[in-house]
Tab-separated table of C-alpha atoms in Angstrom:
chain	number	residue	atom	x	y	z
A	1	UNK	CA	-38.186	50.943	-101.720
A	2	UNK	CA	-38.213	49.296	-98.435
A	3	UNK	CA	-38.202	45.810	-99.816
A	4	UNK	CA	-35.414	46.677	-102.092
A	5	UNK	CA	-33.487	48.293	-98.625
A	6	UNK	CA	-34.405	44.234	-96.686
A	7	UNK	CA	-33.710	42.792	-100.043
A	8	UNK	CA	-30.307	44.412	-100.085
A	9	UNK	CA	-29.086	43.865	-96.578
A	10	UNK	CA	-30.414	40.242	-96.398
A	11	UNK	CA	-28.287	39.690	-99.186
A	12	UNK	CA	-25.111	40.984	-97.415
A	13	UNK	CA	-25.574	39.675	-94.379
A	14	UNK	CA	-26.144	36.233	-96.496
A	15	UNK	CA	-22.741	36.889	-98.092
A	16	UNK	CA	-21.115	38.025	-94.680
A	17	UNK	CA	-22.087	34.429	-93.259
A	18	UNK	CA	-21.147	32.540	-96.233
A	19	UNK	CA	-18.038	34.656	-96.011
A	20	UNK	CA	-17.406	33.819	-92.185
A	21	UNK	CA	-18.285	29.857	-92.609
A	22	UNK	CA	-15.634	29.764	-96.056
A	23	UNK	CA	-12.704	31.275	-93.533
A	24	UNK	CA	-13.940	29.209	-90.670
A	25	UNK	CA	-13.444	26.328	-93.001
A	26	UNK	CA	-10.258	27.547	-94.167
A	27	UNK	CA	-8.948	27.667	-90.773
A	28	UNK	CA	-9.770	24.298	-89.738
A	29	UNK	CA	-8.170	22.807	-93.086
A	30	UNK	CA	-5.226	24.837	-92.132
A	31	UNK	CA	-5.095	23.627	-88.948
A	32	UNK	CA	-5.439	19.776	-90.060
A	33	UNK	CA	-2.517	20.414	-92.552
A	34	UNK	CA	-0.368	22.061	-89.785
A	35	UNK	CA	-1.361	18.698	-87.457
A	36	UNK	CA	-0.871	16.473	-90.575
A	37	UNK	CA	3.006	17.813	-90.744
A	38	UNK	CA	3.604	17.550	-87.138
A	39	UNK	CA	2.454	13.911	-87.001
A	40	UNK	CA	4.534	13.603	-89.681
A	41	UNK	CA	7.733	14.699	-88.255
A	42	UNK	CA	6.655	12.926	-85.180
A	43	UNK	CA	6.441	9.697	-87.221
A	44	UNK	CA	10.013	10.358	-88.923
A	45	UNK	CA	10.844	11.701	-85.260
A	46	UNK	CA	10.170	7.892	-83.555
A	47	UNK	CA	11.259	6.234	-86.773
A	48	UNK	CA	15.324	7.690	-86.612
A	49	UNK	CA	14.800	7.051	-82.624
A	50	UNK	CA	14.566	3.460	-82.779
A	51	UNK	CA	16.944	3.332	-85.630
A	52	UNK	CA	19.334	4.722	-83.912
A	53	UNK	CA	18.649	2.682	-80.660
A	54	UNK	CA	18.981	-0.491	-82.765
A	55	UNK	CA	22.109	0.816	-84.499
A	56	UNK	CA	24.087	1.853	-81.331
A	57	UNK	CA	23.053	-1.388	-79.430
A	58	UNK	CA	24.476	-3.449	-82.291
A	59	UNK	CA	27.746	-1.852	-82.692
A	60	UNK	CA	28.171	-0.675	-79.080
A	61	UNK	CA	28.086	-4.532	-78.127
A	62	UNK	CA	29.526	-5.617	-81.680
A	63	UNK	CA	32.774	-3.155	-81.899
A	64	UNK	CA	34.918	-4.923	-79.425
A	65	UNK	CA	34.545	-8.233	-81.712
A	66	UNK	CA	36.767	-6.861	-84.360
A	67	UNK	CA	39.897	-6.859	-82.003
A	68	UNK	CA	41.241	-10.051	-80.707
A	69	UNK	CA	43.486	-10.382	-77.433
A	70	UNK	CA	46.272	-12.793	-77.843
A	71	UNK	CA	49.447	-14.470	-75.707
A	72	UNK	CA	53.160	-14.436	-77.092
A	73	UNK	CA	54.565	-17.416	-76.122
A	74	UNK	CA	58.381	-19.056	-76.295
A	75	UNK	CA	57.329	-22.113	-77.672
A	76	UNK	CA	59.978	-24.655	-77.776
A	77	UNK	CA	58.839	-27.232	-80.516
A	78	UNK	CA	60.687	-30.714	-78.688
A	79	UNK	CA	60.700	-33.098	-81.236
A	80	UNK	CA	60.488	-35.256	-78.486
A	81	UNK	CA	56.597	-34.300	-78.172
A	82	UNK	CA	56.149	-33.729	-81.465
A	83	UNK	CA	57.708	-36.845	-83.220
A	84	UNK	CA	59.967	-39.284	-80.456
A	85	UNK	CA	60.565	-42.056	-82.887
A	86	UNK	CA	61.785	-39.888	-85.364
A	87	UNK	CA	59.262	-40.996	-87.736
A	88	UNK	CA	57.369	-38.702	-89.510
A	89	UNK	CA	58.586	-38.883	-92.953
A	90	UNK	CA	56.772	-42.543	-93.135
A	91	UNK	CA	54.080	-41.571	-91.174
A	92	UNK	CA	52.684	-37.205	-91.680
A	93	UNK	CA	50.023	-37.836	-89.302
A	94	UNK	CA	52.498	-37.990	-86.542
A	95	UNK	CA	52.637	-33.935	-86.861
A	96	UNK	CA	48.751	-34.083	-86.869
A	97	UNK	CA	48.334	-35.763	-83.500
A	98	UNK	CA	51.196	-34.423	-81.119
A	99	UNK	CA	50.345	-33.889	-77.680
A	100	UNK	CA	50.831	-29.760	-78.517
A	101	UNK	CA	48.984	-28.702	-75.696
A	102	UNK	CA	52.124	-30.086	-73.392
A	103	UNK	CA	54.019	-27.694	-75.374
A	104	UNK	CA	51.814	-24.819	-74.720
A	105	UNK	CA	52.288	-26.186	-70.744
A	106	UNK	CA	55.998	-25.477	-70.836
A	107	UNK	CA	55.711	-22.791	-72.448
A	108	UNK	CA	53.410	-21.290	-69.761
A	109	UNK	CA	55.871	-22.524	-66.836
A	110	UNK	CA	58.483	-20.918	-68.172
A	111	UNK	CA	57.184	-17.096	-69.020
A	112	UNK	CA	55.274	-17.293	-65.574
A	113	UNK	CA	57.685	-18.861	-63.850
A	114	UNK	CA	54.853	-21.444	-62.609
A	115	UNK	CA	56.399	-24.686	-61.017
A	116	UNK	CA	55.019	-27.744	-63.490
A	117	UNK	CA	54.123	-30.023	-60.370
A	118	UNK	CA	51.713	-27.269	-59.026
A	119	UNK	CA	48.760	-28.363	-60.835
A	120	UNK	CA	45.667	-25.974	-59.250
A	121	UNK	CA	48.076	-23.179	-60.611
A	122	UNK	CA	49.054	-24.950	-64.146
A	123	UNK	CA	45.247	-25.268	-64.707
A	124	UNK	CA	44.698	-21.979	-63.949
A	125	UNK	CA	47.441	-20.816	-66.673
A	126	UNK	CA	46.117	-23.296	-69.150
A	127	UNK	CA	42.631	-21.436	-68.793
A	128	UNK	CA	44.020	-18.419	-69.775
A	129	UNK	CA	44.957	-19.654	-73.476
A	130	UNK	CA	42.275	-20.608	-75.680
A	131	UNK	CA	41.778	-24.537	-76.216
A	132	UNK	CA	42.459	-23.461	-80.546
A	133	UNK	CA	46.098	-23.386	-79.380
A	134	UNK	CA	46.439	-27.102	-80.561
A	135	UNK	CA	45.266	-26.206	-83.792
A	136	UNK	CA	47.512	-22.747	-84.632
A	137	UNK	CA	50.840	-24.952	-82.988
A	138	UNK	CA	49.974	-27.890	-85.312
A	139	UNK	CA	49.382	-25.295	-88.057
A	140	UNK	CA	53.182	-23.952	-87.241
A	141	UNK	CA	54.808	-27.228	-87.357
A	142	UNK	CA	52.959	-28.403	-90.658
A	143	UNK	CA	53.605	-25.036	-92.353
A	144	UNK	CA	57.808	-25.594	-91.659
A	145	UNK	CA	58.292	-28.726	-90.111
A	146	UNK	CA	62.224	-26.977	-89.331
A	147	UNK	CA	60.867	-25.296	-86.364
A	148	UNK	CA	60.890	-29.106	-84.499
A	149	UNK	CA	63.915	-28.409	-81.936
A	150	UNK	CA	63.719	-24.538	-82.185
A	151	UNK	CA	62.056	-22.489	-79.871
A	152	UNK	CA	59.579	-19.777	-81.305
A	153	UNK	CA	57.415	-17.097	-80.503
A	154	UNK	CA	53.805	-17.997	-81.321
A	155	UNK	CA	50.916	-15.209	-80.957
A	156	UNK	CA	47.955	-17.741	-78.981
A	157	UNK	CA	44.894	-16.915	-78.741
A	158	UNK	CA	44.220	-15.854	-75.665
A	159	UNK	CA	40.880	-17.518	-74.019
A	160	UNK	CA	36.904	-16.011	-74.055
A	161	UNK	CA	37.152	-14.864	-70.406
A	162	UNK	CA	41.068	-12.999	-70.914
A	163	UNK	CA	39.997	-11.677	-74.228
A	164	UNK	CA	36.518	-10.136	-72.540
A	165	UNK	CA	38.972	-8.838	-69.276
A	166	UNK	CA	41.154	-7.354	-71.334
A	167	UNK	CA	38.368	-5.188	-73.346
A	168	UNK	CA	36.903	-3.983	-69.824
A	169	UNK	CA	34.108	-6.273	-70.553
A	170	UNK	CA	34.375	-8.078	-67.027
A	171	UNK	CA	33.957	-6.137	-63.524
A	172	UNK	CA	36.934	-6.585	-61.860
A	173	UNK	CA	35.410	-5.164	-58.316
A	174	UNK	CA	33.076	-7.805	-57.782
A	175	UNK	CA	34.858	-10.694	-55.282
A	176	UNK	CA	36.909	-12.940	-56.792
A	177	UNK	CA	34.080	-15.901	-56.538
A	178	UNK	CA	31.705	-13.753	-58.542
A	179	UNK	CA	33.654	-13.602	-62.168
A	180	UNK	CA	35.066	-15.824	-64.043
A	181	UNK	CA	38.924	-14.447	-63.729
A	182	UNK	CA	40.884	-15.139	-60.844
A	183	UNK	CA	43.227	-12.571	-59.127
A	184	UNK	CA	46.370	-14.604	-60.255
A	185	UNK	CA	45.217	-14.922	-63.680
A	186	UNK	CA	44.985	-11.035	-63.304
A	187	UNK	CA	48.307	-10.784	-61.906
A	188	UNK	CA	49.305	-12.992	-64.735
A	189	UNK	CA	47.570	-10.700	-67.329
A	190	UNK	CA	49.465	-7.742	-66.019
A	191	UNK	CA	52.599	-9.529	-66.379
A	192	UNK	CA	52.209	-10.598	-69.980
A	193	UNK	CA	51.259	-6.924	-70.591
A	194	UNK	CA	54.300	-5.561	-68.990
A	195	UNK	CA	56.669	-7.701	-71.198
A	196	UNK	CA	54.588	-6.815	-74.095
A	197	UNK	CA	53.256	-10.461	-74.570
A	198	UNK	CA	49.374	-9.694	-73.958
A	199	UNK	CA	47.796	-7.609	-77.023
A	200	UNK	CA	44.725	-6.989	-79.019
A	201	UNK	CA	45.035	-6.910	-82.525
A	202	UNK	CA	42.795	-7.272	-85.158
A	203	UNK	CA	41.008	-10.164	-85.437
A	204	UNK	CA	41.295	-11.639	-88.783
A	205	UNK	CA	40.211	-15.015	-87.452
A	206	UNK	CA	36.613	-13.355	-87.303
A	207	UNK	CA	36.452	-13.226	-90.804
A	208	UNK	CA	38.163	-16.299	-92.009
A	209	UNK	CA	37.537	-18.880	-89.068
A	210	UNK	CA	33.864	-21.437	-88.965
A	211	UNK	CA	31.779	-22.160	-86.474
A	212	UNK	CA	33.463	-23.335	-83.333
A	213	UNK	CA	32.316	-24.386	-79.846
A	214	UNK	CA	34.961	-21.440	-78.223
A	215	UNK	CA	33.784	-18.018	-79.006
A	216	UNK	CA	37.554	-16.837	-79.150
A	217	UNK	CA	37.934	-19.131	-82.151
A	218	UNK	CA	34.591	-18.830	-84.022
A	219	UNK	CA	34.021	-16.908	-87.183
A	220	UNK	CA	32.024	-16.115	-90.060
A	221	UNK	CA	34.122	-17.047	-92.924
A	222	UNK	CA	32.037	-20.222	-93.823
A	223	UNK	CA	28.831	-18.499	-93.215
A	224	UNK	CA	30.018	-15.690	-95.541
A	225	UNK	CA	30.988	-18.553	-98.686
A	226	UNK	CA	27.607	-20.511	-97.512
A	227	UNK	CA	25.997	-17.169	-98.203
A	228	UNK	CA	27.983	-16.112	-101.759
A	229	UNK	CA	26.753	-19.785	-102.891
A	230	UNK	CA	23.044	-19.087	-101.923
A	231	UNK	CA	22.896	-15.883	-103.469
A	232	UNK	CA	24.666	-17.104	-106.930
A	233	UNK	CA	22.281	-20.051	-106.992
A	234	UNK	CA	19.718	-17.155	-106.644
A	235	UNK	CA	20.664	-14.870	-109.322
A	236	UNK	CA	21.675	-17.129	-111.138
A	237	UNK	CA	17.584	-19.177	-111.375
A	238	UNK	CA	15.359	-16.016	-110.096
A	239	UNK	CA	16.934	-13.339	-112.356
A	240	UNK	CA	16.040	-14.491	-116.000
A	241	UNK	CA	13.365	-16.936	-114.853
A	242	UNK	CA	11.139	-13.806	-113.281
A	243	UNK	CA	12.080	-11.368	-115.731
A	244	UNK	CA	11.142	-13.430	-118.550
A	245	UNK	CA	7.944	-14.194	-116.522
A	246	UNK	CA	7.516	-10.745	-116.278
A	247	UNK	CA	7.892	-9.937	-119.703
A	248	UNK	CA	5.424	-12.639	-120.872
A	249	UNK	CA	3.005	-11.576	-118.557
A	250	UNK	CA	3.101	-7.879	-119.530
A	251	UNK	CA	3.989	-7.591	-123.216
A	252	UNK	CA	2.449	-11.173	-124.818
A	253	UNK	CA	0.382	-13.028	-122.284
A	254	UNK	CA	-3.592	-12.790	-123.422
A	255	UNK	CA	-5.796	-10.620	-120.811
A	256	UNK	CA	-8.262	-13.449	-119.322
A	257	UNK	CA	-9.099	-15.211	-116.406
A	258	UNK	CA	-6.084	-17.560	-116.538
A	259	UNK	CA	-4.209	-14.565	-116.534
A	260	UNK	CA	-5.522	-12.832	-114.052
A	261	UNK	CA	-5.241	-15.845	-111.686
A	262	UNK	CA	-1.510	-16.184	-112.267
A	263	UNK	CA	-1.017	-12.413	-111.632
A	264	UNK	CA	-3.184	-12.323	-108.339
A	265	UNK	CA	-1.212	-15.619	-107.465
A	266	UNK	CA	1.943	-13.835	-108.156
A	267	UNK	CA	1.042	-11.023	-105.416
A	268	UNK	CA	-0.171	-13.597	-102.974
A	269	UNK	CA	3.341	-15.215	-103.521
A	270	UNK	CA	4.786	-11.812	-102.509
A	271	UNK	CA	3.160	-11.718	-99.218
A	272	UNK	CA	3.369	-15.568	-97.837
A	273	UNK	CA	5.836	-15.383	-94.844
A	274	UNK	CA	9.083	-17.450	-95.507
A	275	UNK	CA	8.823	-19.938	-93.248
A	276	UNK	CA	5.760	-21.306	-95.805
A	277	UNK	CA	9.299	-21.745	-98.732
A	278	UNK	CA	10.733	-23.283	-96.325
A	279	UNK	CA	8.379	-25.835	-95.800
A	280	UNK	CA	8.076	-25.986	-99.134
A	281	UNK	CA	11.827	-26.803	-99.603
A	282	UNK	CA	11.758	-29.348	-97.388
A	283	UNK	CA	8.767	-31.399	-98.836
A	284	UNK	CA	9.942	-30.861	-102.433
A	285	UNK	CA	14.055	-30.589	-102.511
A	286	UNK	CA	14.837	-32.341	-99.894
A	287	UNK	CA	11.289	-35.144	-99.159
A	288	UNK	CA	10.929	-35.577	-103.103
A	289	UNK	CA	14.069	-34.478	-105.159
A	290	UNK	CA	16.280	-36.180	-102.182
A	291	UNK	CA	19.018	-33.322	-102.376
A	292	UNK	CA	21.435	-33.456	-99.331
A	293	UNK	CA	20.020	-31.411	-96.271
A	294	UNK	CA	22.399	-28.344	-95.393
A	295	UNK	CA	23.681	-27.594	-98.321
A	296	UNK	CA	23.282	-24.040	-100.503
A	297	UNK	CA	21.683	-25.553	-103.378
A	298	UNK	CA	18.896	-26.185	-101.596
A	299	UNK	CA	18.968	-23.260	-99.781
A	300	UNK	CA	19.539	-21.133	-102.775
A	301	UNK	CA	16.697	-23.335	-104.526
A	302	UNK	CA	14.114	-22.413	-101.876
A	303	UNK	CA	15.316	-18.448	-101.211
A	304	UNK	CA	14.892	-18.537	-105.518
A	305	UNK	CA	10.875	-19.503	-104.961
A	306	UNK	CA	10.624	-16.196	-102.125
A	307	UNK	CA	12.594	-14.033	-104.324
A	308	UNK	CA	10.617	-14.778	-107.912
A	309	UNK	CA	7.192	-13.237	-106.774
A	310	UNK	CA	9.370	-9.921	-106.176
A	311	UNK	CA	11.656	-9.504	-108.885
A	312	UNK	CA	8.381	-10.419	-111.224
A	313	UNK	CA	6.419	-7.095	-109.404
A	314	UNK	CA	9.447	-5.127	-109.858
A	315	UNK	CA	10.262	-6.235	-113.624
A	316	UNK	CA	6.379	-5.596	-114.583
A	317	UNK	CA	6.641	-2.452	-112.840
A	318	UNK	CA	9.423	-1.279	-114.968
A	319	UNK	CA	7.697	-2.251	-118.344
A	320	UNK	CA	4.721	-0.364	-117.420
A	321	UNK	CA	6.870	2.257	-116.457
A	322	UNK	CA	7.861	2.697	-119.997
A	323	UNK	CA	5.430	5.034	-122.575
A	324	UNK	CA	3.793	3.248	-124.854
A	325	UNK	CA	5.055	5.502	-127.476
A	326	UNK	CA	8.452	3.635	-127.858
A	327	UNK	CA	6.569	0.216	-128.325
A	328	UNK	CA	4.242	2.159	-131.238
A	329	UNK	CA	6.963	4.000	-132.702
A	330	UNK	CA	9.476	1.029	-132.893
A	331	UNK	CA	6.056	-1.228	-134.460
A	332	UNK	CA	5.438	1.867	-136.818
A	333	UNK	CA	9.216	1.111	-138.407
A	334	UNK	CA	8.491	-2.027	-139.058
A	335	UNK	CA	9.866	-3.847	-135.789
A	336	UNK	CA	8.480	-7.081	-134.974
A	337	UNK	CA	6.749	-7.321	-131.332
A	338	UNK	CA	9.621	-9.002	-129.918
A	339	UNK	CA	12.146	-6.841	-131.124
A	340	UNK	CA	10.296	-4.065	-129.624
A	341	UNK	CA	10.316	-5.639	-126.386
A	342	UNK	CA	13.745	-6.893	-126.605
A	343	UNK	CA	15.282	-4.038	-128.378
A	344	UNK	CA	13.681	-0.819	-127.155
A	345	UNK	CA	11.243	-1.279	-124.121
A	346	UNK	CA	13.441	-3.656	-122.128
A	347	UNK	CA	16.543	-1.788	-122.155
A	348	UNK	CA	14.687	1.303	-121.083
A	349	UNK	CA	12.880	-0.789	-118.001
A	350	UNK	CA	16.312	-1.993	-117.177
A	351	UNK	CA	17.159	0.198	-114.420
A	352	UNK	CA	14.257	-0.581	-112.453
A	353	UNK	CA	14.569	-4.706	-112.825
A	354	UNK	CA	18.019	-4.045	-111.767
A	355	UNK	CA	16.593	-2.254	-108.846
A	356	UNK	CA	13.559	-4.689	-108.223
A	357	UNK	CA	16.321	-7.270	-108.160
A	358	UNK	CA	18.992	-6.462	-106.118
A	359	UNK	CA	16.047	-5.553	-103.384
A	360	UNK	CA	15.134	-8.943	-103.856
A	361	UNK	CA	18.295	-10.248	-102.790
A	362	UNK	CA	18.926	-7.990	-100.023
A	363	UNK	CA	15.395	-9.245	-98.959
A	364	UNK	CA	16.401	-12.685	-99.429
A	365	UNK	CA	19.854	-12.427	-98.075
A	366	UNK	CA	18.354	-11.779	-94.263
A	367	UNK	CA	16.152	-14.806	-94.417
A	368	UNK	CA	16.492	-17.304	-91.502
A	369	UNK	CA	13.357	-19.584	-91.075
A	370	UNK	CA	13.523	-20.745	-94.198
A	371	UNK	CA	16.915	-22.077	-94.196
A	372	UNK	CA	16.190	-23.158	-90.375
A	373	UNK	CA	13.688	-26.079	-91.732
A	374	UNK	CA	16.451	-27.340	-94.610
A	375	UNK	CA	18.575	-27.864	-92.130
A	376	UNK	CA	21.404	-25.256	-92.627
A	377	UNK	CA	21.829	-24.752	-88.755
A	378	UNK	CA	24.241	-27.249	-88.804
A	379	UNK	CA	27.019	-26.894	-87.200
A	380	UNK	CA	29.949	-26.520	-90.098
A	381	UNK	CA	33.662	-25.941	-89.751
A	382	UNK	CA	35.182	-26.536	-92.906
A	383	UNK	CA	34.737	-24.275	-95.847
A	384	UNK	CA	32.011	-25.775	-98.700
A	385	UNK	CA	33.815	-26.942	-101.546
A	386	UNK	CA	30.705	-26.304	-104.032
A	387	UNK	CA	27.053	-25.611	-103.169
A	388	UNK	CA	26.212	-29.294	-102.852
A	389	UNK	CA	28.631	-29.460	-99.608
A	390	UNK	CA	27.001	-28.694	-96.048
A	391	UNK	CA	27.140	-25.524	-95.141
A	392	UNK	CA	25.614	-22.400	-93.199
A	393	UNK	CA	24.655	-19.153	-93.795
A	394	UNK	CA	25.435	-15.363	-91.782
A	395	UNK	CA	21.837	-15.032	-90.506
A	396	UNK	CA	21.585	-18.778	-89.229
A	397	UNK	CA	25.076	-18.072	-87.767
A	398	UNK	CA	24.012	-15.368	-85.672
A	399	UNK	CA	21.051	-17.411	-84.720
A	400	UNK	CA	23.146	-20.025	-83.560
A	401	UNK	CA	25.271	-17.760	-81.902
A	402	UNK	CA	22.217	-15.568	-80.456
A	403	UNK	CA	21.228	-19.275	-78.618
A	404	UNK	CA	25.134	-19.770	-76.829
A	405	UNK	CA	25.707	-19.016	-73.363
A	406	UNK	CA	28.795	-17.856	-73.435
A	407	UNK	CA	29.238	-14.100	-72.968
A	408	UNK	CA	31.976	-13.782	-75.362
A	409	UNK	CA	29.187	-15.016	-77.984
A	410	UNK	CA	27.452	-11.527	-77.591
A	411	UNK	CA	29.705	-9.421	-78.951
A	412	UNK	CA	30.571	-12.034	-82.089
A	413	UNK	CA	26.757	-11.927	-82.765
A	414	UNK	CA	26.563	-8.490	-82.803
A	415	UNK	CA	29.718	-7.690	-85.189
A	416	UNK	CA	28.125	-10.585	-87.232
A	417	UNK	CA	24.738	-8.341	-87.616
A	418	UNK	CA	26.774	-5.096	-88.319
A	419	UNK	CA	28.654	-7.153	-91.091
A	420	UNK	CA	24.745	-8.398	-92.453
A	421	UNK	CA	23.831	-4.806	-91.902
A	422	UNK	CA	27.206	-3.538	-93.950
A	423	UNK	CA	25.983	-5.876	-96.446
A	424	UNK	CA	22.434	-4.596	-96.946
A	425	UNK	CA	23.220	-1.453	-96.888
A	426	UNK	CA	25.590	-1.451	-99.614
A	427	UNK	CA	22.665	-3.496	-101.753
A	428	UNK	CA	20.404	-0.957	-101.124
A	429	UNK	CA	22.405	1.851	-101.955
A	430	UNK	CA	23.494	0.167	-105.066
A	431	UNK	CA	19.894	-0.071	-106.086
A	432	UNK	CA	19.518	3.659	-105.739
A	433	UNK	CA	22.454	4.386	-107.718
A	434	UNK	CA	21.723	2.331	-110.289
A	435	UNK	CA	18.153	3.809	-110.238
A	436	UNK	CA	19.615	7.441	-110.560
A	437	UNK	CA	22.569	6.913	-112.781
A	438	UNK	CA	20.033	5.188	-115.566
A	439	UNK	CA	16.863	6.053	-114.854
A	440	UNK	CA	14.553	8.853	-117.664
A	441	UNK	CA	12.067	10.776	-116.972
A	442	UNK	CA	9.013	10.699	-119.705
């Protein structure tokens, strides 16, 4: 009876222990699971923080680049200046190489009421228009030659260092010998502004102009049709030749060594940093093929080779994706392999090659050292007439812009990276869209 009685209680103080270490276990897999979701948060925490610390930097210096200050000025077009010999219907050029900054002069003289023999003070109110002004009076005269002997009021752009004291950009408390704005070009400023002549409007110019030298002038409309080339050249080669990679590799390709090289190849590919394409481009397009440097063939050529190794991933991905019922059932009716492919498993893995490639070209669309060694930091002016012409691209613009010393430059690289940013963005979220709107569930 007594061994029964020890028997008994060693047997629930056995259970009591195993009973104590099982909730002492519990506990400390709850408490890993509550530290597990605070590191979490934490991690999501410090992720939005520096998001939105690289966010507001870029548009808090960015913003201001969107408006533009410019100078209305009573321009009197003197055919004198503009064409003394009475010549220019047998010779245009005339109107191309007028001396238009001595208009802008007496222009200046007169609204400031500066005499035209003081020169320290003519220089001073010559500083205050941007050097473009050639350019938008010879674009005046050559848009309606009538205006020679008329007197007009032209919106100048006004220079780097008024547009940037006009936006509050400059400290105006630090002595006069310190900033780059004198007191009478202040005085001058608040002149303009009383007779409604100095304003900031919206600055198309950003949008439309090249690359220039003055910041007040410079823009990102060549970059932006360098870009639209590069990315057709690259949907254009990397879109049907990596899907139909894709689908050879997946659906018909025989499972063997060969194979298996390309496909570990493939995910190398995916991982190489760009600089190695660009390198590549160089020795290849440009050393072998001898395809003109600068231009967004080449660049579209060599962003195609970093973009193939993704869109492949994504498009095998998708076919994977789908059951292999469909591919069985659609054989079982008497459809041949390819029509199965074609005809039932490819439109179903459509949404997520769509997806797969559109993040390609977001991912390609950022890419600077690889366009860096092919030469596309050139510095380009004129819009590119096909994808063969030189050219540059929005993310070697704002590295060429990132690289000036001119303040004004800051602000024009930052509202460059918002409109990169913009871009992205809406690639991305068409991605997701497309993924959601199409997209079944099996």
């Amino acid at each position: 009876m007594t061994d029964t009685v020890r028997t008994a209680t060693e047997t629930a103080g056995g259970s009591r222990a195993i009973a104590a270490r099982r909730r002492k276990s519990l506990k400390r897999r709850n408490a890993a699971e509550r530290r597990f979701r605070v590191f979490g948060l934490l991690a999501i925490c410090v992720g939005i923080f520096f998001l939105g610390a690289l966010l507001f930097s870029v548009a808090g210096k960015g913003y201001t680049a969107f408006q533009q200050t410019t100078i209305t000025l009573p321009v009197t077009f003197e055919a004198s200046v503009i064409d003394p010999d009475g010549a220019r219907d047998e010779n245009p050029r005339l109107l191309l190489t007028a001396d238009y900054p001595q208009l802008v002069r007496q222009a200046l003289a007169r609204t400031l009421a500066i005499n035209p023999e003081n020169g320290p003070e003519m220089r001073a109110a010559m500083r205050m228009i941007s050097r473009s002004s050639r350019v938008e009076l010879r674009d005046v005269v050559l848009k309606d030659p009538s205006v020679i002997g008329k007197t007009v009021d032209v919106r100048l752009l006004a220079a780097a260092d008024i547009d940037s004291a006009n936006k509050g950009q400059i400290d105006l408390s630090v002595p006069e010998t310190s900033r780059r704005v004198s007191d009478r070009q202040l005085q001058w400023m608040e002149e303009l502004k009383a007779e409604g002549r100095l304003n900031k409007s919206f600055n198309t110019g950003f949008f439309t102009h090249g690359a220039s030298s003055r910041p007040e002038a410079a823009g990102i409309g060549v970059a932006f049709v360098g870009t639209l080339y590069m990315m057709g050249v690259v949907l254009l080669l990397a879109l049907p030749i990596g899907v139909a990679s894709a689908i050879y590799l997946e659906e018909f390709a025989p499972k063997n060594r060969f194979t298996d090289l390309i496909e570990v190849n493939i995910n190398n590919l995916a991982a190489v940093p760009s600089i190695v394409f660009g390198l590549l481009g160089l020795a290849v397009f440009i050393g072998l093929l001898g395809l003109p440097r600068s231009a967004s063939l080449v660049g579209g050529l060599v962003l195609t080779l970093m973009t193939l190794p993704t869109i492949i991933i994504a498009t095998r991905a998708a076919l994977k994706a789908v059951p292999p019922s469909i591919r069985s059932a659609a054989l079982g009716v008497g459809a041949s392999k390819m029509q199965a492919v074609f005809h039932h498993v490819l439109p179903l893995a459509m949404p997520g090659i769509l997806t797969g490639t559109i993040i390609g070209l977001a991912q390609a669309l950022g890419e600077t050292a690889p366009l860096l060694l092919i030469g596309m930091v050139a510095f380009v002016a004129d819009y590119p007439a096909g994808p063969l012409d030189p050219a540059t691209a929005l993310p070697v613009q704002i590295y060429m812009w990132a690289g000036e010393a001119e303040r004004a430059f800051v602000e024009r690289t930052s509202a460059a990276i918002i409109v990169l940013l913009a871009f992205l963005i809406f690639m991305n979220v068409t991605a997701v869209i497309l993924r959601r709107r199409f997209e079944r569930r099996w």
